[in-house]
XYZ file of N, CA and C in Angstrom:
504
model
N -40.131 10.668 -15.597
C -40.887 9.387 -14.521
C -42.336 9.815 -14.276
N -42.495 10.731 -13.539
C -43.821 10.746 -12.439
C -44.862 11.475 -13.557
N -44.102 12.694 -14.546
C -44.919 13.398 -15.411
C -45.853 12.329 -16.330
N -44.985 11.289 -16.918
C -45.821 10.158 -17.421
C -46.894 9.466 -16.740
N -46.797 9.227 -15.461
C -47.801 8.442 -14.781
C -48.835 9.230 -14.783
N -48.899 10.492 -14.390
C -50.171 11.350 -14.462
C -50.510 11.835 -15.720
N -49.884 12.032 -16.564
C -50.548 11.907 -18.185
C -51.053 11.030 -18.426
N -50.973 9.651 -18.083
C -51.590 8.255 -18.410
C -53.034 8.428 -17.595
N -53.133 8.712 -16.158
C -53.897 9.108 -15.409
C -55.140 9.895 -15.919
N -54.315 11.163 -16.550
C -55.020 12.110 -16.965
C -55.933 11.717 -18.502
N -55.159 11.173 -19.286
C -55.509 10.510 -20.528
C -56.595 9.435 -20.161
N -56.423 8.641 -19.352
C -57.608 7.841 -18.751
C -58.958 8.658 -18.194
N -58.576 9.590 -17.549
C -59.868 10.220 -16.970
C -60.573 11.016 -18.380
N -59.662 11.482 -18.953
C -60.490 12.215 -20.107
C -61.401 11.328 -20.746
N -60.532 10.550 -21.358
C -61.452 9.255 -21.836
C -62.416 9.094 -21.434
N -62.533 8.794 -20.133
C -63.853 8.198 -19.313
C -64.920 9.463 -19.377
N -64.362 10.867 -19.256
C -65.059 11.823 -19.657
C -66.078 12.031 -20.685
N -65.021 11.955 -21.802
C -65.411 11.969 -23.036
C -66.711 10.729 -23.353
N -66.304 9.571 -22.653
C -67.050 8.805 -23.058
C -68.810 8.689 -22.189
N -68.602 9.130 -21.197
C -69.672 9.631 -20.249
C -70.995 10.017 -20.907
N -72.027 9.476 -20.550
C -73.139 9.830 -21.064
C -73.768 11.213 -20.711
N -73.082 11.537 -19.572
C -73.648 12.759 -18.909
C -72.580 13.468 -18.053
N -73.161 14.557 -17.340
C -71.989 14.940 -15.979
C -71.880 13.929 -15.120
N -70.838 13.246 -14.801
C -70.711 12.315 -13.508
C -69.545 13.145 -12.651
N -70.221 13.713 -11.598
C -69.071 14.323 -10.744
C -67.603 14.009 -10.355
N -67.712 12.585 -10.216
C -66.401 12.022 -9.887
C -65.251 11.848 -11.096
N -65.900 12.032 -12.242
C -64.833 11.860 -13.491
C -64.743 13.311 -13.629
N -65.593 14.121 -13.563
C -65.176 15.743 -13.991
C -64.346 16.003 -13.097
N -64.703 15.954 -11.720
C -63.644 16.457 -10.484
C -62.376 15.672 -10.903
N -62.153 14.293 -11.002
C -60.793 13.775 -11.082
C -60.252 14.202 -12.317
N -60.736 14.790 -13.196
C -60.072 15.505 -14.421
C -59.636 16.769 -13.949
N -60.401 17.611 -13.093
C -59.977 18.857 -12.598
C -58.747 18.380 -11.880
N -58.690 17.603 -10.843
C -57.525 17.363 -10.360
C -56.121 17.127 -11.073
N -56.496 15.840 -12.107
C -55.357 15.510 -12.937
C -55.076 16.737 -13.638
N -55.478 17.377 -14.278
C -55.072 18.659 -14.978
C -54.288 19.437 -14.482
N -54.965 19.826 -13.253
C -54.003 20.752 -12.325
C -52.667 19.905 -12.216
N -52.499 18.981 -11.985
C -51.249 18.326 -11.821
C -50.377 18.312 -13.128
N -51.102 17.815 -13.974
C -50.287 17.925 -15.236
C -49.953 18.958 -15.732
N -50.832 20.099 -15.616
C -50.439 21.532 -15.749
C -49.020 22.021 -15.404
N -49.431 21.679 -14.100
C -48.029 22.020 -13.301
C -46.826 21.562 -13.590
N -46.830 20.036 -13.955
C -45.816 19.244 -14.308
C -45.111 19.805 -15.704
N -46.323 20.070 -16.510
C -45.538 20.888 -18.133
C -44.738 22.170 -17.464
N -45.266 22.825 -17.006
C -44.307 24.170 -16.310
C -43.283 23.450 -15.509
N -43.280 22.862 -14.989
C -41.953 22.255 -14.255
C -41.022 21.719 -15.195
N -41.511 20.804 -16.061
C -40.574 20.406 -17.092
C -39.961 21.204 -17.747
N -40.662 22.421 -18.180
C -40.133 23.363 -18.863
C -38.873 24.100 -18.174
N -39.375 24.279 -16.990
C -38.558 25.165 -16.406
C -37.480 24.274 -15.604
N -37.665 23.378 -14.781
C -36.504 22.691 -13.845
C -35.753 21.783 -14.771
N -36.457 20.970 -15.459
C -35.835 19.798 -16.659
C -35.121 20.584 -17.615
N -35.782 21.218 -18.338
C -35.206 21.938 -19.450
C -34.518 23.005 -19.639
N -34.623 23.788 -18.434
C -34.048 24.953 -18.219
C -34.448 26.237 -18.989
N -35.811 26.344 -19.436
C -36.318 27.364 -19.896
C -36.862 28.268 -18.855
N -36.243 29.818 -19.182
C -36.664 30.465 -17.985
C -38.307 30.754 -17.708
N -38.566 31.141 -16.418
C -39.648 31.494 -16.295
C -40.338 32.836 -17.011
N -39.183 33.539 -17.304
C -39.633 34.935 -17.984
C -39.843 34.475 -19.423
N -39.649 33.439 -20.035
C -39.577 32.805 -21.552
C -41.221 32.123 -21.268
N -41.371 31.152 -20.338
C -42.428 30.177 -20.361
C -43.701 30.896 -20.174
N -43.702 31.893 -19.386
C -44.955 32.551 -18.949
C -45.602 33.388 -20.180
N -44.720 34.187 -21.320
C -45.143 34.747 -22.179
C -45.942 33.894 -23.273
N -45.161 32.831 -23.475
C -45.157 31.681 -24.317
C -46.907 31.096 -23.955
N -46.767 30.853 -22.551
C -47.874 30.154 -22.245
C -49.012 31.203 -22.440
N -49.013 32.349 -22.291
C -50.000 33.226 -22.596
C -50.497 33.338 -24.003
N -49.502 33.435 -24.642
C -49.762 33.130 -26.341
C -50.347 31.810 -26.619
N -49.985 30.776 -26.056
C -50.662 29.542 -26.217
C -52.136 29.573 -25.760
N -52.347 30.128 -24.574
C -53.701 30.062 -24.132
C -54.640 30.900 -25.069
N -53.883 32.048 -25.502
C -54.560 33.102 -26.333
C -55.065 32.405 -27.811
N -53.941 31.570 -28.249
C -54.235 31.077 -29.297
C -55.162 29.899 -29.559
N -55.288 29.435 -27.981
C -56.301 28.270 -27.909
C -57.735 28.981 -27.721
N -57.961 29.947 -27.008
C -59.027 30.821 -27.151
C -59.470 31.033 -28.409
N -58.621 31.592 -29.356
C -59.155 31.964 -30.851
C -59.302 31.182 -31.256
N -58.508 29.664 -31.328
C -59.242 28.694 -32.399
C -60.076 28.271 -31.827
N -60.612 28.025 -30.531
C -61.957 27.640 -30.193
C -62.941 28.258 -30.770
N -62.669 29.774 -30.599
C -63.920 30.901 -30.947
C -63.828 30.878 -32.557
N -63.014 30.153 -33.250
C -62.838 30.256 -34.823
C -63.850 29.351 -35.153
N -63.541 28.022 -34.309
C -64.061 26.853 -35.135
C -65.669 26.855 -34.313
N -65.797 27.256 -32.817
C -67.221 26.795 -32.656
C -67.815 28.398 -32.486
N -67.620 29.454 -32.491
C -68.342 30.460 -32.590
C -68.578 31.028 -31.201
N -68.125 30.131 -29.788
C -68.171 30.599 -28.639
C -67.441 30.293 -27.596
N -67.179 30.587 -26.372
C -66.467 30.112 -25.670
C -67.214 29.884 -24.394
N -68.588 29.963 -24.318
C -69.633 30.141 -23.471
C -69.639 28.311 -22.796
N -69.371 28.369 -21.394
C -69.722 27.368 -20.595
C -70.754 26.459 -21.095
N -71.749 27.174 -20.986
C -73.108 26.406 -21.233
C -73.428 25.852 -22.677
N -72.581 26.058 -23.569
C -72.341 25.592 -25.098
C -71.864 24.308 -24.849
N -70.831 23.892 -23.904
C -70.156 22.788 -24.139
C -71.103 21.282 -24.196
N -71.535 21.045 -25.099
C -72.532 19.803 -25.116
C -72.121 19.108 -26.349
N -70.855 19.054 -27.003
C -70.519 18.175 -28.049
C -69.014 17.789 -27.463
N -68.517 16.809 -28.066
C -67.087 16.216 -27.436
C -65.844 16.994 -27.835
N -66.482 17.887 -29.188
C -65.468 18.861 -29.770
C -65.260 19.766 -29.034
N -66.352 20.533 -28.261
C -66.488 21.940 -27.410
C -65.825 21.142 -26.174
N -66.186 20.120 -25.795
C -65.257 19.709 -24.358
C -63.940 19.328 -24.680
N -63.414 19.189 -25.828
C -62.072 18.779 -25.957
C -61.474 20.424 -25.686
N -62.039 21.275 -26.585
C -61.473 22.705 -26.297
C -61.337 23.106 -24.934
N -62.745 22.882 -24.493
C -62.587 23.105 -22.852
C -61.454 22.760 -22.128
N -61.076 21.283 -22.219
C -60.141 20.578 -21.677
C -58.936 21.170 -21.888
N -58.530 21.631 -23.239
C -57.409 22.042 -23.631
C -56.868 23.608 -23.008
N -58.027 23.904 -23.017
C -58.336 25.492 -22.435
C -57.700 25.475 -21.290
N -58.417 24.557 -20.226
C -58.366 24.538 -19.209
C -56.791 24.054 -18.630
N -56.158 23.185 -19.286
C -54.781 22.604 -19.478
C -53.734 23.831 -19.686
N -54.043 24.727 -20.654
C -53.147 25.792 -21.033
C -53.444 26.889 -19.609
N -54.542 26.985 -19.257
C -54.707 27.999 -18.022
C -54.030 27.492 -16.778
N -53.855 26.142 -16.608
C -53.218 25.750 -15.334
C -51.702 25.847 -15.702
N -51.332 25.558 -17.181
C -49.735 25.977 -17.412
C -49.490 27.566 -16.976
N -50.402 28.359 -17.743
C -50.118 29.681 -17.295
C -50.073 30.288 -15.853
N -50.877 29.597 -15.534
C -51.282 30.151 -13.599
C -50.172 29.566 -12.924
N -49.530 28.321 -13.402
C -48.114 28.067 -12.651
C -47.074 28.759 -12.886
N -46.812 29.062 -14.476
C -45.717 29.735 -14.889
C -45.758 31.272 -14.225
N -46.911 31.695 -14.342
C -47.176 33.080 -13.826
C -46.665 33.376 -12.105
N -47.541 32.361 -11.547
C -47.045 32.246 -10.276
C -45.745 32.103 -9.744
N -45.204 30.993 -10.491
C -43.751 30.871 -10.297
C -42.593 31.971 -10.653
N -43.241 32.580 -11.632
C -42.451 33.791 -11.984
C -42.536 35.029 -11.053
N -43.826 35.367 -10.325
C -44.064 36.301 -9.530
C -43.381 35.757 -8.141
N -43.635 34.553 -7.738
C -42.985 34.052 -6.456
C -41.334 33.921 -6.400
N -40.557 33.396 -7.446
C -39.436 32.959 -7.630
C -38.652 34.230 -8.341
N -38.674 34.114 -9.621
C -37.892 35.242 -10.224
C -38.265 37.007 -9.774
N -39.537 36.885 -9.438
C -39.935 38.229 -9.201
C -39.731 38.411 -7.708
N -39.460 37.575 -6.678
C -38.993 37.684 -5.632
C -40.000 38.058 -4.318
N -41.315 37.941 -4.922
C -42.438 37.924 -4.209
C -42.475 37.146 -2.771
N -42.104 35.697 -3.220
C -42.631 34.633 -2.213
C -43.824 34.152 -2.157
N -44.013 33.103 -1.300
C -45.302 32.153 -1.512
C -46.580 33.179 -1.182
N -46.405 33.397 0.109
C -47.451 34.118 0.770
C -48.079 35.410 0.079
N -47.060 36.394 -0.343
C -47.375 37.377 -0.809
C -47.840 37.034 -2.428
N -47.364 36.142 -3.182
C -48.188 35.815 -4.617
C -49.387 35.219 -4.303
N -49.514 34.137 -3.137
C -50.900 33.802 -3.286
C -51.758 34.951 -2.670
N -51.513 35.944 -1.980
C -52.509 36.762 -1.757
C -52.821 37.792 -2.937
N -51.912 37.954 -3.639
C -51.787 38.662 -5.023
C -52.839 37.885 -5.748
N -52.621 36.578 -5.841
C -53.623 35.874 -6.870
C -55.165 36.064 -6.163
N -55.343 35.729 -4.907
C -56.503 35.972 -4.116
C -57.018 36.998 -4.439
N -56.487 38.264 -4.379
C -56.895 39.772 -4.362
C -57.403 39.339 -6.132
N -56.887 39.109 -7.069
C -57.364 39.130 -8.517
C -58.288 38.397 -8.947
N -58.568 36.987 -8.194
C -59.604 36.685 -8.265
C -61.039 37.137 -7.488
N -60.656 37.770 -6.462
C -61.762 38.630 -5.959
C -61.999 39.716 -6.709
N -61.218 40.356 -7.196
C -61.379 41.591 -7.858
C -62.355 41.092 -9.263
N -62.023 40.073 -9.848
C -62.733 39.565 -10.884
C -64.287 39.202 -10.487
N -64.259 38.525 -9.384
C -65.751 38.587 -8.911
C -66.415 39.695 -8.647
N -65.732 40.804 -7.707
C -66.608 41.812 -7.748
C -66.813 42.578 -8.906
N -66.290 42.465 -9.812
C -66.448 43.323 -11.132
C -67.202 42.486 -11.649
N -67.437 41.581 -11.803
C -68.420 40.387 -12.374
C -69.707 40.523 -11.648
N -69.615 40.455 -10.196
C -70.594 39.900 -9.463
C -71.562 40.906 -8.902
N -70.751 41.945 -8.791
C -71.547 43.077 -8.061
C -72.673 43.860 -9.010
N -72.293 44.256 -10.483
C -73.350 44.618 -11.173
C -74.297 43.460 -11.526
N -74.181 42.348 -11.250
C -75.216 41.506 -11.782
C -76.213 41.144 -10.346
N -75.602 41.382 -9.116
C -76.466 41.085 -8.122
C -77.423 42.534 -7.696
N -76.761 43.917 -7.987
C -77.274 45.002 -7.886
C -78.254 45.226 -9.503
N -78.008 44.458 -10.053
C -78.754 44.516 -11.721
C -78.767 45.698 -12.172
N -77.527 45.954 -12.291
C -77.309 47.395 -13.142
C -76.909 46.839 -14.775
N -77.112 48.052 -15.225
C -77.057 47.931 -16.804
C -75.871 47.298 -17.503
N -74.882 47.739 -16.915
C -73.603 47.433 -17.342
C -73.219 46.342 -16.459
N -72.611 45.136 -17.229
C -71.953 43.939 -16.876
C -71.114 43.413 -17.591
N -70.474 42.557 -16.968
C -69.054 42.077 -17.451
C -70.003 40.979 -18.144
N -69.361 40.149 -19.363
C -69.689 39.410 -19.982
C -69.500 38.226 -19.303
N -70.238 37.273 -19.354
C -70.161 35.963 -18.283
C -69.166 35.150 -18.838
N -68.929 35.001 -20.015
C -67.767 34.300 -20.297
C -66.107 34.840 -19.975
N -66.387 35.989 -20.315
C -64.995 36.867 -19.889
C -64.645 36.609 -18.484
N -65.881 36.875 -17.876
C -65.601 37.140 -15.979
C -65.311 35.436 -15.827
N -65.885 34.372 -16.343
C -65.424 33.183 -16.127
C -63.904 32.920 -16.321
N -63.764 32.825 -17.285
C -62.176 32.902 -17.939
C -61.076 33.256 -17.157
N -61.567 34.803 -16.813
C -60.717 35.761 -16.258
C -60.362 35.141 -15.133
N -61.428 34.862 -14.043
C -61.142 34.002 -12.603
C -60.536 32.983 -12.715
N -60.109 32.400 -13.991
C -59.804 30.835 -13.924
C -58.001 31.060 -13.691
N -57.470 31.905 -14.170
C -55.819 32.113 -13.964
C -55.700 32.166 -12.480
N -56.095 33.133 -11.912
C -55.777 33.273 -10.448
C -56.256 31.928 -9.709
N -57.405 31.644 -10.288
C -58.226 30.755 -9.376
C -57.432 29.192 -9.494
N -57.103 29.203 -10.919
C -56.375 27.736 -10.948
C -54.864 27.962 -10.413
N -54.393 29.021 -10.629
C -52.945 28.942 -9.681
C -52.966 28.235 -8.277
N -53.948 28.773 -7.584
C -54.207 28.311 -6.374
C -54.316 27.062 -6.273
N -54.968 26.440 -7.330
C -55.133 25.153 -7.098
C -54.106 24.274 -7.496
N -53.052 24.549 -8.189
C -52.161 23.896 -8.871
C -50.826 23.690 -7.838
N -50.793 24.379 -6.875
C -49.512 24.434 -5.719
C -50.176 24.260 -4.504
């Protein structure tokens, strides 16, 4: 029931995003909110309704996300945020964000529920992972060190822990 309503809203918002002639914040952020809900609902559908364990869902979600990245790079030659200026690249971006939310939810639920961490410790763990990526990525840039994390890797590495917190 509810999954289909949010999926419909997401499809409509995504269509509006693709048809927009430029960046329109309300459309973009509506998509971010809806993709977080849909990604969470996909994980919940798999685990709660279909009975797929989190131990199976999480690695499969990681493989799906890896496959999306590989295919995006194969067809577009880049995963850079600043290169998303075609509808096809934007489609890859939203598919990646959806897969990231699915993985973030599955991994978070695995750690909270099946892993026995509970809500607050899992939230702290994901927060620490996010901060770790920011530090490893940001400090060398701020200090203008010779060694720096690839900005594309830094962005997407921060996405799973960050998107996990947005989805619950």
